[in-house]
Coordinates of C-alpha atoms and ligand atoms in Angstrom, one line a residue:
M1 CA 0.1 0.1 -0.1
A2 CA 1.0 3.6 0.2
E3 CA 4.4 4.0 1.7
A4 CA 5.0 7.3 3.9
G5 CA 6.9 9.8 1.7
S6 CA 6.0 8.1 -1.7
F7 CA 4.3 9.3 -4.5
A8 CA 1.1 7.0 -4.1
E9 CA 0.9 8.6 -0.2
R10 CA 1.3 11.9 -1.4
V11 CA -1.9 11.5 -4.0
K12 CA -3.7 9.8 -1.0
Q13 CA -3.2 12.8 1.0
Q14 CA -4.7 15.0 -1.4
A15 CA -7.0 12.7 -3.4
D16 CA -10.7 13.6 -2.2
I17 CA -12.4 9.8 -2.2
V18 CA -15.6 11.2 -2.5
R19 CA -15.0 13.1 -5.3
V20 CA -13.4 10.3 -7.1
I21 CA -16.0 7.6 -6.3
G22 CA -18.3 10.4 -7.0
E23 CA -17.2 10.2 -10.9
Y24 CA -18.6 6.4 -10.7
V25 CA -21.4 6.4 -8.2
R26 CA -24.0 9.1 -7.7
L27 CA -23.6 9.8 -4.1
K28 CA -25.7 11.5 -1.7
K29 CA -24.8 12.9 1.9
S30 CA -26.6 10.8 4.5
G31 CA -25.2 11.8 8.0
Q32 CA -21.7 11.7 8.3
N33 CA -21.1 9.7 5.1
F34 CA -22.1 9.5 1.3
T35 CA -24.2 6.8 0.4
G36 CA -25.0 5.3 -3.1
L37 CA -25.9 2.0 -4.8
C38 CA -23.1 -0.3 -5.0
P39 CA -21.3 -0.8 -8.1
F40 CA -19.8 -3.8 -7.3
H41 CA -23.5 -5.7 -7.0
A42 CA -26.8 -5.2 -8.2
E43 CA -29.1 -3.1 -5.9
K44 CA -32.0 -1.2 -5.6
S45 CA -31.3 0.7 -2.3
P46 CA -28.5 2.0 -1.4
S47 CA -25.9 0.1 1.0
F48 CA -22.9 1.4 -0.6
A49 CA -21.0 3.8 1.8
V50 CA -18.1 6.7 1.5
H51 CA -16.3 8.3 4.7
P52 CA -15.1 11.5 3.7
T53 CA -12.8 11.8 6.6
K54 CA -11.4 8.4 7.3
Q55 CA -11.2 8.1 3.2
I56 CA -12.9 4.7 3.0
Y57 CA -15.7 3.0 1.4
H58 CA -17.4 -0.2 2.0
C59 CA -20.4 -2.0 1.1
F60 CA -22.8 -3.4 3.9
G61 CA -24.3 -5.5 1.1
C62 CA -21.7 -7.4 -0.8
G63 CA -19.0 -6.5 2.0
V64 CA -16.2 -4.9 -0.5
G65 CA -14.1 -2.0 0.5
G66 CA -11.0 -0.4 1.2
D67 CA -9.4 3.0 0.4
V68 CA -9.6 5.6 -3.1
F69 CA -6.9 3.3 -4.8
K70 CA -8.5 -0.1 -4.3
F71 CA -11.9 1.4 -5.3
V72 CA -10.2 2.6 -8.6
M73 CA -8.4 -0.8 -8.9
E74 CA -11.6 -2.9 -8.8
M75 CA -13.4 -0.4 -10.9
D76 CA -11.3 -0.1 -13.6
K77 CA -9.8 -3.0 -13.1
V78 CA -6.3 -2.1 -13.2
A79 CA -2.8 -2.7 -11.0
F80 CA -1.8 -0.4 -8.4
P81 CA 0.4 1.6 -10.0
E82 CA -1.9 2.4 -12.6
A83 CA -5.0 3.1 -10.0
I84 CA -2.4 6.1 -8.3
R85 CA -1.8 7.5 -11.7
I86 CA -5.6 7.4 -12.5
V87 CA -6.3 9.1 -9.0
A88 CA -3.7 11.2 -9.6
E89 CA -5.2 13.0 -12.9
K90 CA -8.6 12.8 -11.6
C91 CA -7.3 15.3 -9.0
G92 CA -5.2 17.4 -10.7
I93 CA -2.1 16.1 -9.0
A94 CA 1.3 15.8 -11.5
I95 CA 2.7 12.9 -12.0
P96 CA 6.4 12.4 -11.8
R97 CA 8.0 11.0 -15.0
P98 CA 8.2 7.3 -15.0
K99 CA 11.5 5.9 -14.4
A100 CA 13.5 4.5 -17.6
S101 CA 11.9 1.4 -18.9
S102 CA 14.2 -1.0 -20.8
P103 CA 15.0 0.0 -24.5
E104 CA 12.7 -2.4 -25.7
E105 CA 9.5 -1.5 -23.5
R106 CA 10.5 1.7 -25.0
K107 CA 10.6 0.8 -28.4
E108 CA 7.0 -0.9 -28.0
N109 CA 5.6 2.3 -26.3
Q110 CA 6.8 4.3 -29.0
Q111 CA 5.1 1.7 -31.8
R112 CA 1.9 1.8 -29.8
T113 CA 2.2 5.6 -29.9
L114 CA 2.3 5.6 -33.3
L115 CA -0.1 2.8 -34.3
V116 CA -2.7 5.1 -32.3
E117 CA -1.7 8.1 -34.2
M118 CA -1.6 6.1 -37.8
H119 CA -5.3 5.1 -37.1
R120 CA -6.2 8.8 -36.0
E121 CA -5.0 9.7 -39.6
A122 CA -6.6 6.7 -41.5
Q123 CA -10.2 7.9 -39.8
T124 CA -9.4 11.8 -41.2
F125 CA -9.0 9.9 -44.6
F126 CA -11.9 7.8 -44.7
A127 CA -14.0 10.6 -43.2
Q128 CA -12.8 12.7 -45.9
Q129 CA -13.7 10.4 -49.0
L130 CA -17.1 9.9 -47.7
G131 CA -18.6 12.6 -50.2
G132 CA -15.8 14.1 -51.0
T133 CA -15.6 12.2 -54.2
L134 CA -17.4 10.7 -57.0
E135 CA -17.1 6.9 -55.2
G136 CA -17.7 8.3 -51.9
K137 CA -20.9 10.1 -52.8
A138 CA -22.2 6.8 -54.0
A139 CA -21.3 5.4 -50.6
R140 CA -23.2 8.6 -49.1
A141 CA -26.4 7.9 -50.8
Y142 CA -26.1 4.3 -49.9
L143 CA -25.5 5.1 -46.1
E144 CA -28.7 7.5 -46.4
D145 CA -30.4 4.6 -47.8
R146 CA -30.2 2.8 -44.6
G147 CA -31.3 5.9 -42.7
L148 CA -27.9 7.0 -41.5
D149 CA -28.1 10.8 -42.2
K150 CA -25.0 13.3 -42.0
D151 CA -25.6 13.6 -37.9
A152 CA -25.4 10.2 -37.5
I153 CA -22.2 9.7 -39.9
A154 CA -20.4 12.5 -38.0
R155 CA -21.4 11.1 -34.7
F156 CA -20.2 7.5 -35.3
G157 CA -17.3 8.9 -37.6
I158 CA -18.5 6.7 -40.2
G159 CA -15.9 7.4 -43.4
Y160 CA -15.2 5.2 -46.6
A161 CA -12.3 3.3 -47.7
P162 CA -12.1 4.1 -51.9
S163 CA -11.6 1.3 -54.4
G164 CA -8.5 2.2 -55.6
G165 CA -6.1 -0.3 -53.6
D166 CA -3.7 2.4 -52.7
A167 CA -5.1 5.6 -51.8
L168 CA -4.8 5.1 -47.7
L169 CA -1.3 4.1 -48.6
R170 CA -0.4 6.8 -50.4
F171 CA -1.7 9.1 -47.8
L172 CA 0.4 7.7 -45.1
K173 CA 3.6 6.5 -46.8
S174 CA 5.4 9.4 -46.3
K175 CA 4.8 9.8 -42.2
Y176 CA 5.6 5.7 -41.7
K177 CA 7.8 3.0 -42.3
E178 CA 6.9 0.4 -44.4
P179 CA 7.1 -2.3 -41.4
L180 CA 4.7 -0.2 -39.2
L181 CA 2.2 0.0 -42.0
I182 CA 2.0 -3.6 -42.6
E183 CA 1.9 -3.9 -38.4
S184 CA -1.3 -1.6 -38.5
G185 CA -3.0 -4.3 -40.1
L186 CA -4.4 -1.0 -42.4
V187 CA -2.2 -2.4 -45.6
S188 CA -1.5 -5.6 -46.3
R189 CA 1.4 -7.1 -48.6
D190 CA 1.0 -9.1 -51.7
Q191 CA -0.4 -12.3 -51.2
S192 CA 2.2 -13.8 -54.1
G193 CA 5.2 -12.7 -51.4
G194 CA 6.2 -9.7 -53.5
A195 CA 7.0 -6.3 -52.2
R196 CA 4.2 -4.6 -53.4
M197 CA 1.7 -3.2 -50.7
Y198 CA -2.1 -2.3 -50.9
D199 CA -4.6 -1.1 -49.0
R200 CA -6.7 -3.5 -46.7
F201 CA -9.6 -2.1 -46.6
R202 CA -11.4 -1.5 -50.6
R203 CA -14.6 -0.2 -51.5
R204 CA -16.1 -0.4 -48.2
I205 CA -17.6 1.9 -45.3
T206 CA -15.4 2.2 -42.2
F207 CA -16.9 2.2 -39.2
P208 CA -13.8 3.2 -36.2
I209 CA -13.6 1.0 -33.6
A210 CA -12.2 2.7 -30.4
N211 CA -11.1 1.2 -27.2
D212 CA -12.7 2.0 -23.8
S213 CA -10.5 5.4 -23.6
G214 CA -11.9 6.5 -26.8
K215 CA -9.1 5.5 -29.1
I216 CA -9.4 4.7 -32.6
V217 CA -7.4 1.2 -32.7
A218 CA -9.1 -0.6 -35.3
F219 CA -11.4 0.0 -38.0
G220 CA -14.7 -2.3 -39.4
C221 CA -15.7 -2.5 -42.8
R222 CA -18.4 -3.5 -44.6
A223 CA -18.7 -3.9 -48.4
L224 CA -20.5 -1.9 -50.4
G225 CA -21.9 -3.8 -53.1
D226 CA -22.0 -7.6 -53.2
D227 CA -18.2 -8.1 -52.3
Q228 CA -17.4 -10.8 -50.1
P229 CA -17.0 -10.9 -46.9
K230 CA -19.6 -8.6 -46.3
Y231 CA -18.0 -7.1 -43.7
L232 CA -14.0 -7.2 -43.1
N233 CA -12.2 -5.9 -39.9
S234 CA -8.8 -4.9 -38.7
P235 CA -6.4 -7.6 -37.5
E236 CA -4.9 -8.3 -34.0
T237 CA -2.4 -6.1 -33.6
P238 CA 0.1 -4.1 -30.7
I239 CA -3.1 -1.8 -30.4
Y240 CA -6.1 -4.1 -31.1
S241 CA -7.1 -7.8 -29.8
K242 CA -10.7 -8.4 -30.7
S243 CA -11.9 -9.9 -27.3
N244 CA -10.5 -6.8 -25.5
V245 CA -12.9 -4.2 -27.1
L246 CA -16.5 -3.8 -27.0
Y247 CA -17.9 -1.3 -30.1
H248 CA -19.2 1.6 -28.7
L249 CA -18.4 1.3 -25.0
D250 CA -16.4 4.3 -24.6
R251 CA -19.4 6.6 -25.2
A252 CA -21.5 4.0 -23.3
K253 CA -19.7 4.3 -19.9
E254 CA -22.2 7.2 -18.5
A255 CA -25.5 5.6 -19.8
L256 CA -24.3 1.9 -18.5
R257 CA -23.8 3.4 -15.0
R258 CA -26.9 5.1 -15.1
A259 CA -29.2 2.5 -16.6
D260 CA -27.2 -0.3 -14.7
F261 CA -27.5 -2.6 -17.6
A262 CA -26.5 -2.9 -21.1
V263 CA -27.7 -4.1 -24.6
L264 CA -25.5 -6.5 -26.0
V265 CA -25.9 -6.7 -29.8
E266 CA -23.8 -8.1 -32.9
G267 CA -22.5 -5.6 -35.2
Y268 CA -21.4 -2.0 -35.3
M269 CA -24.6 -1.2 -37.5
D270 CA -26.3 -2.7 -34.8
A271 CA -25.1 -0.6 -31.9
I272 CA -25.1 2.5 -34.0
A273 CA -29.0 1.6 -34.7
V274 CA -30.0 1.1 -30.8
A275 CA -28.0 4.2 -29.8
R276 CA -29.7 6.4 -32.2
A277 CA -32.7 5.4 -31.0
G278 CA -31.7 7.1 -27.6
I279 CA -30.3 3.9 -25.9
S280 CA -27.1 5.0 -25.3
N281 CA -26.5 2.2 -23.2
V282 CA -25.5 -0.3 -26.0
V283 CA -22.3 -2.1 -27.1
A284 CA -21.5 -4.7 -29.6
S285 CA -19.5 -7.7 -29.2
C286 CA -18.1 -7.3 -33.0
G287 CA -18.1 -10.6 -34.0
T288 CA -20.3 -13.6 -33.6
S289 CA -19.5 -14.7 -29.7
L290 CA -18.8 -12.6 -26.6
A291 CA -15.3 -13.5 -25.4
E292 CA -14.6 -13.6 -21.9
P293 CA -12.3 -10.3 -21.7
Q294 CA -15.0 -8.7 -22.9
I295 CA -17.4 -9.7 -20.3
K296 CA -14.4 -8.2 -17.8
L297 CA -14.7 -5.1 -19.2
L298 CA -18.4 -4.7 -19.5
S299 CA -18.4 -5.6 -15.6
R300 CA -16.8 -2.6 -14.9
F301 CA -19.9 -0.6 -15.3
T302 CA -23.0 -3.0 -15.0
K303 CA -23.5 -6.6 -14.3
R304 CA -27.0 -6.8 -16.1
V305 CA -27.4 -7.5 -20.1
I306 CA -30.4 -7.6 -22.2
V307 CA -28.5 -9.7 -25.2
N308 CA -30.2 -9.0 -28.7
Y309 CA -28.5 -11.0 -31.1
D310 CA -29.5 -11.8 -34.9
P311 CA -32.4 -14.4 -34.6
D312 CA -30.6 -16.2 -37.4
T313 CA -28.9 -19.5 -36.3
A314 CA -25.4 -18.2 -35.9
G315 CA -27.2 -15.2 -33.6
Q316 CA -29.0 -18.1 -31.3
L317 CA -25.9 -20.2 -31.0
A318 CA -24.2 -16.9 -30.0
T319 CA -26.9 -16.4 -27.8
E320 CA -26.8 -19.5 -26.0
R321 CA -22.8 -19.3 -25.7
S322 CA -22.9 -15.6 -24.4
I323 CA -25.8 -16.6 -21.7
S324 CA -23.3 -19.2 -20.4
L325 CA -20.3 -16.9 -20.5
L326 CA -22.4 -14.1 -19.0
L327 CA -23.8 -16.7 -15.9
E328 CA -20.4 -17.7 -15.2
N329 CA -19.8 -14.2 -14.4
D330 CA -22.6 -13.4 -12.3
F331 CA -24.1 -11.5 -14.7
E332 CA -28.1 -11.1 -14.8
V333 CA -29.1 -11.9 -18.3
R334 CA -32.1 -11.2 -20.3
V335 CA -33.0 -12.1 -23.8
L336 CA -34.6 -10.2 -26.7
A337 CA -35.4 -12.3 -29.5
L338 CA -37.0 -9.9 -32.1
P339 CA -40.0 -11.4 -33.7
A340 CA -39.9 -11.9 -37.4
M341 CA -41.8 -8.9 -39.3
N342 CA -44.6 -9.2 -41.4
L343 CA -43.8 -6.4 -44.3
T344 CA -45.3 -5.3 -47.3
A345 CA -43.7 -5.1 -50.5
D346 CA -44.0 -2.8 -53.0
D347 CA -46.3 -4.8 -55.3
G348 CA -48.2 -5.2 -52.4
T349 CA -47.4 -8.9 -51.6
K350 CA -46.7 -9.6 -47.8
Y351 CA -44.0 -11.7 -46.4
S352 CA -42.3 -12.2 -43.0
K353 CA -38.4 -11.2 -42.5
N354 CA -36.4 -12.1 -39.6
A355 CA -35.1 -8.6 -38.4
D356 CA -31.7 -7.6 -36.7
P357 CA -31.7 -4.6 -34.4
D358 CA -31.0 -2.0 -37.0
L359 CA -33.6 -3.5 -39.4
Y360 CA -36.0 -3.8 -36.8
I361 CA -35.8 -0.2 -35.6
R362 CA -36.1 1.2 -39.2
E363 CA -39.1 -0.9 -39.9
M364 CA -41.0 -0.9 -37.0
G365 CA -39.8 2.5 -35.1
V366 CA -38.0 3.3 -32.2
E367 CA -40.9 2.9 -29.9
A368 CA -41.9 -0.7 -31.0
Y369 CA -37.9 -1.6 -29.9
T370 CA -38.0 0.0 -26.7
K371 CA -41.3 -1.7 -25.6
L372 CA -39.8 -5.1 -26.4
L373 CA -36.6 -4.1 -24.9
K374 CA -38.3 -3.2 -21.6
D375 CA -40.5 -6.8 -21.6
A376 CA -37.2 -8.9 -22.6
P377 CA -37.5 -12.1 -20.7
P378 CA -35.0 -13.5 -18.4
Y379 CA -33.0 -15.9 -19.9
V380 CA -34.7 -19.0 -18.8
D381 CA -37.8 -18.1 -20.8
Y382 CA -36.0 -17.5 -24.0
L383 CA -34.2 -21.1 -23.7
I384 CA -37.7 -22.8 -22.8
E385 CA -38.9 -21.4 -25.9
R386 CA -36.0 -22.7 -27.8
A387 CA -36.6 -25.8 -26.3
R388 CA -40.4 -26.4 -26.8
H389 CA -39.2 -26.0 -30.6
M390 CA -37.1 -29.3 -30.5
D391 CA -38.9 -32.4 -30.8
L392 CA -40.5 -33.6 -27.7
S393 CA -42.7 -36.2 -29.2
T394 CA -40.3 -38.9 -28.0
G395 CA -38.4 -39.7 -24.9
E396 CA -35.1 -39.0 -26.4
G397 CA -36.5 -35.7 -27.7
K398 CA -37.4 -34.9 -24.2
L399 CA -34.0 -35.7 -22.9
R400 CA -32.3 -33.8 -25.5
A401 CA -34.3 -30.7 -24.6
V402 CA -33.7 -31.1 -20.6
N403 CA -29.5 -31.8 -21.4
F404 CA -30.2 -28.4 -23.6
L405 CA -32.1 -26.4 -20.5
L406 CA -30.2 -28.1 -17.6
P407 CA -26.6 -26.5 -17.6
Y408 CA -28.3 -23.1 -17.3
V409 CA -31.1 -24.1 -14.8
Q410 CA -28.3 -25.3 -12.7
K411 CA -26.3 -21.7 -12.7
I412 CA -29.1 -19.6 -11.1
P413 CA -28.0 -19.3 -7.5
N414 CA -31.0 -19.2 -5.6
R415 CA -32.4 -22.6 -4.7
L416 CA -36.0 -21.2 -4.8
L417 CA -36.1 -19.6 -7.8
R418 CA -34.5 -22.9 -9.4
S419 CA -37.2 -24.9 -8.1
E420 CA -39.8 -22.3 -9.5
W421 CA -38.0 -22.8 -12.9
A422 CA -38.0 -26.6 -12.6
T423 CA -41.9 -26.7 -12.4
R424 CA -42.3 -24.1 -15.3
I425 CA -40.0 -26.2 -17.2
A426 CA -41.9 -29.3 -16.6
Q427 CA -45.3 -28.0 -17.3
Q428 CA -43.9 -26.0 -20.7
L429 CA -42.2 -29.2 -22.1
R430 CA -44.6 -31.9 -20.3
L431 CA -42.3 -33.3 -18.5
E432 CA -42.7 -35.4 -15.5
E433 CA -41.6 -33.4 -12.4
P434 CA -39.8 -35.6 -10.4
V435 CA -37.7 -36.7 -12.9
L436 CA -36.4 -33.5 -13.9
R437 CA -36.1 -32.5 -10.3
A438 CA -33.8 -35.4 -9.6
A439 CA -31.7 -34.5 -12.4
L440 CA -31.6 -30.6 -11.2
S441 CA -30.7 -31.9 -7.8
K442 CA -27.8 -34.3 -9.0
A443 CA -26.8 -31.1 -11.1
A444 CA -26.9 -28.5 -8.1
A445 CA -24.7 -31.2 -5.6
E446 CA -22.1 -31.4 -8.6
R447 CA -22.2 -27.6 -8.5
R448 CA -21.7 -27.2 -4.9
S449 CA -18.7 -29.0 -4.6
G450 CA -17.2 -26.5 -6.5
L451 CA -18.6 -23.5 -5.2
K452 CA -16.9 -20.9 -2.7
V453 CA -18.8 -20.3 0.4
A454 CA -19.4 -17.0 0.4
P455 CA -18.6 -15.0 4.2
E456 CA -21.0 -14.4 6.0
L457 CA -22.3 -11.2 7.0
V458 CA -19.8 -11.2 9.9
G459 CA -21.0 -7.3 11.1
R460 CA -23.2 -8.7 13.7
A461 CA -20.5 -11.0 15.2
A462 CA -19.1 -8.3 17.1
K463 CA -21.0 -7.3 20.0
P464 CA -21.9 -3.5 21.6
V465 CA -19.2 -3.2 23.6
E466 CA -16.6 -4.7 21.2
R467 CA -17.4 -2.3 18.8
R468 CA -17.4 0.9 20.8
L469 CA -13.7 -0.3 22.1
I470 CA -12.5 -0.9 18.5
R471 CA -13.9 2.5 17.6
M472 CA -12.2 4.2 20.8
L473 CA -8.7 2.4 19.7
A474 CA -9.3 3.5 16.4
E475 CA -10.2 6.9 17.0
A476 CA -10.4 7.9 20.9
D477 CA -6.4 10.2 20.2
S478 CA -6.6 11.0 24.1
F479 CA -6.4 7.9 25.3
R480 CA -6.7 5.4 22.6
R481 CA -2.7 4.1 23.8
D482 CA -3.9 3.7 27.2
L483 CA -6.7 1.4 26.6
A484 CA -4.4 -0.5 24.0
L485 CA -2.3 -1.3 27.0
R486 CA -4.8 -2.1 29.6
L487 CA -6.7 -4.6 26.8
S488 CA -3.5 -6.2 26.3
D489 CA -2.1 -6.5 29.5
A490 CA -5.4 -7.9 30.5
G491 CA -5.3 -10.4 27.7
L492 CA -9.1 -9.3 27.7
C493 CA -9.6 -9.9 23.8
V494 CA -8.8 -13.6 23.5
G495 CA -11.3 -15.4 22.3
L496 CA -13.5 -12.7 21.3
E497 CA -15.0 -13.1 17.9
T498 CA -13.1 -9.6 17.2
E499 CA -9.6 -10.8 18.6
K500 CA -7.8 -10.3 15.4
V501 CA -9.4 -6.6 14.7
F502 CA -8.2 -5.8 18.0
A503 CA -5.1 -7.3 17.9
A504 CA -4.2 -5.2 15.0
L505 CA -5.3 -2.0 16.7
I506 CA -3.5 -2.7 19.9
A507 CA -0.4 -3.4 18.0
A508 CA -0.6 -0.1 15.8
N509 CA -1.3 1.7 19.1
L510 CA 1.6 0.2 20.9
A511 CA 4.1 0.9 18.3
G512 CA 3.1 4.5 18.4
S513 CA 1.8 5.3 14.9
T514 CA -0.9 6.9 13.6
I515 CA -4.1 4.9 13.1
E516 CA -4.9 4.3 9.2
A517 CA -7.9 2.2 8.5
T518 CA -6.9 1.0 5.6
E519 CA -2.9 0.2 6.9
I520 CA -4.8 -1.5 9.3
A521 CA -7.3 -3.6 6.8
A522 CA -4.1 -4.6 4.9
S523 CA -3.2 -6.7 7.5
L524 CA -6.5 -8.5 8.6
E525 CA -8.3 -11.1 6.3
E526 CA -11.1 -10.2 4.2
R527 CA -13.6 -11.1 7.1
D528 CA -12.3 -8.9 9.8
R529 CA -11.4 -6.2 7.5
R530 CA -15.0 -6.5 6.7
M531 CA -15.9 -6.4 10.6
L532 CA -13.7 -3.2 11.1
F533 CA -15.1 -1.4 8.2
E534 CA -18.5 -1.6 9.2
I535 CA -17.8 -0.6 12.7
L536 CA -16.1 2.0 11.5
F537 CA -19.3 3.3 9.4
E538 CA -21.4 3.4 12.3
E539 CA -22.5 6.6 13.5
S540 CA -21.0 7.4 16.8
S541 CA -21.1 9.8 20.0
E542 CA -17.7 11.2 21.6
F543 CA -15.7 9.0 23.3
T544 CA -14.8 9.3 26.9
W545 CA -12.6 7.2 29.3
E546 CA -15.2 6.4 31.5
E547 CA -17.3 4.7 29.0
A548 CA -13.9 2.9 28.3
E549 CA -13.9 1.6 31.4
S550 CA -16.9 0.3 31.2
C551 CA -16.4 -1.2 28.5
I552 CA -13.1 -2.9 29.7
E553 CA -15.2 -4.0 32.6
S554 CA -18.1 -5.8 30.9
L555 CA -14.9 -7.4 28.7
Q556 CA -13.6 -8.3 32.2
N557 CA -16.9 -9.6 33.5
R558 CA -17.1 -12.0 30.3
Q559 CA -13.6 -13.3 30.5
T560 CA -14.7 -14.3 34.1
E561 CA -18.1 -15.9 32.9
R562 CA -16.1 -17.8 30.4
A563 CA -13.7 -19.1 32.8
L564 CA -16.8 -20.0 35.3
A565 CA -18.4 -21.9 32.6
E566 CA -15.1 -23.6 32.4
V567 CA -14.8 -24.8 36.2
Q568 CA -18.3 -25.8 36.2
R569 CA -17.8 -28.3 33.6
S570 CA -14.7 -29.4 35.3
I571 CA -16.7 -30.0 38.4
E572 CA -19.6 -31.6 36.4
A573 CA -17.3 -33.8 34.5
N574 CA -16.0 -35.9 37.1
P575 CA -17.7 -35.5 40.5
A576 CA -14.9 -37.7 42.5
S577 CA -12.1 -35.6 41.3
T578 CA -9.6 -35.5 44.1
E579 CA -9.3 -31.7 42.8
M580 CA -12.6 -30.9 43.7
R581 CA -12.1 -28.9 46.7
T582 CA -9.9 -26.6 44.4
L583 CA -12.3 -26.5 41.6
L584 CA -15.0 -25.4 44.3
A585 CA -12.9 -22.6 45.8
K586 CA -12.1 -21.4 42.2
K587 CA -15.7 -21.3 41.4
Q588 CA -16.2 -19.4 44.4
E589 CA -13.9 -17.0 43.6
L590 CA -14.9 -16.3 40.0
M591 CA -18.3 -15.9 41.3
R592 CA -17.4 -13.1 44.0
R593 CA -15.9 -11.3 41.1
L594 CA -18.7 -11.3 39.1
A595 CA -21.0 -10.1 41.8
A596 CA -18.3 -7.4 42.6
G597 CA -17.8 -6.6 38.7
R598 CA -21.7 -6.1 38.6
Ligands
ZN601 ZN1 -22.0 -4.1 -2.9

């Protein structure tokens, strides 16, 4: 953690935790604390608290907590040094120049910087081409036909890669060396092994793909005519990895936090259509299936998703794969499967057509889409619907349907809910419920074995007296050291639920150091850390030495009671003991002490 005199320490002192966390969570003043909806678990009423003077946060719901760096580390999924940098930047604290890195690292950094710069220039180039040349004008007409007007084109940076084959290359060649041009993925070398280079994207509409901090790192391109493939994207490069980027995330961040759910679509055209419909909390996986790093990325902003993939077979498979992955990452998942649209052709014939979000919004309107989104069913309903379309006429068929559903149902964490779903599935698929339940509990047993037991809510374990004493040891500057001495001499905290918390606080007091909640917490196990934070967040009155003494007395009495119970057990266990006289005398003495203490 932050070492004294270090840059981290300086940032921590100057940073205002309420302001930093306030950028991620809407906080409201509540008593001495600020509270809000926890960004780390889904909740409807606030149990997340930030303490402005102790500079710590704590969630009474899921138990997370720590200092400003820990928050940024968890929230932005970054390492400690990066968290320091982020907090410093947010608070306008000048960052010292990093230590000289190795020559290779320097070279790689330089290369990445150049690649990002090159993408920015390519973006300018593509944008200029659209509407700026004859074929660019044709591309523009095509876009307008698909409902993308001037505003949309500007807003999403849509551009055009001309058909010539080396227009971008000529534009970039004077500024960048050949190996870097190849490295960027914007330029390819002749397949036949020749030295000739040409543009990767030709005669295509270009969509800039930005990483989560808004830097363009790749392009997704759609063929203008019937050229194949219909979609062609940048290859993996030093600045772009498909599975690490969610399209539109850089612009969706705020909306995601506000709405606390994401609409997940397949392609950039869908994301643009949904965002233009006023639903800004949309991201696209840009590929048929969602990858684990993308889920981790998304979980920084919300843990609730409505999957809205294409209704074709590939889309259905991608939906199922995504559901699995999302559930494994504790997401709450709903699925919007757009219904086939009934359309009328120009000659009056009626026909029905499967719709992706883009097409659906264009044909049926924003309102119809928004309503479907609002009513999107939980994933289990979607899956039951899928299973109902399987062949259920034979026993084998039914078994296939159950086996299709089971892996998903067993991922439902709540037992009651799981049981409800079992009934629903049995009814809907006309299965015998006991058979289904047997399969379900078998699956559940297998699941449990691999499950980590969540730490129980431990705050309750600490009795009021202990809670008061812990607060005093942390905050009563006029006597906390004396108190530490008294408690440690008498061994009064041994055997308490809070023993480890006391031990850490007493040690810090006796070492004469200032009491820093996060420093103490760093030496504790998670369970004890939660206990400490919950106690520190309680509203409290002034501390007096008299109160401390009465708390000590109460601990003494409890210690005596424990000793008495011990003696009583020995007496009862062996009534013929030769030491009976000693035991009885000890009992008398303990009872006398207890009476005096009350
Ligand atoms: Zn929480």
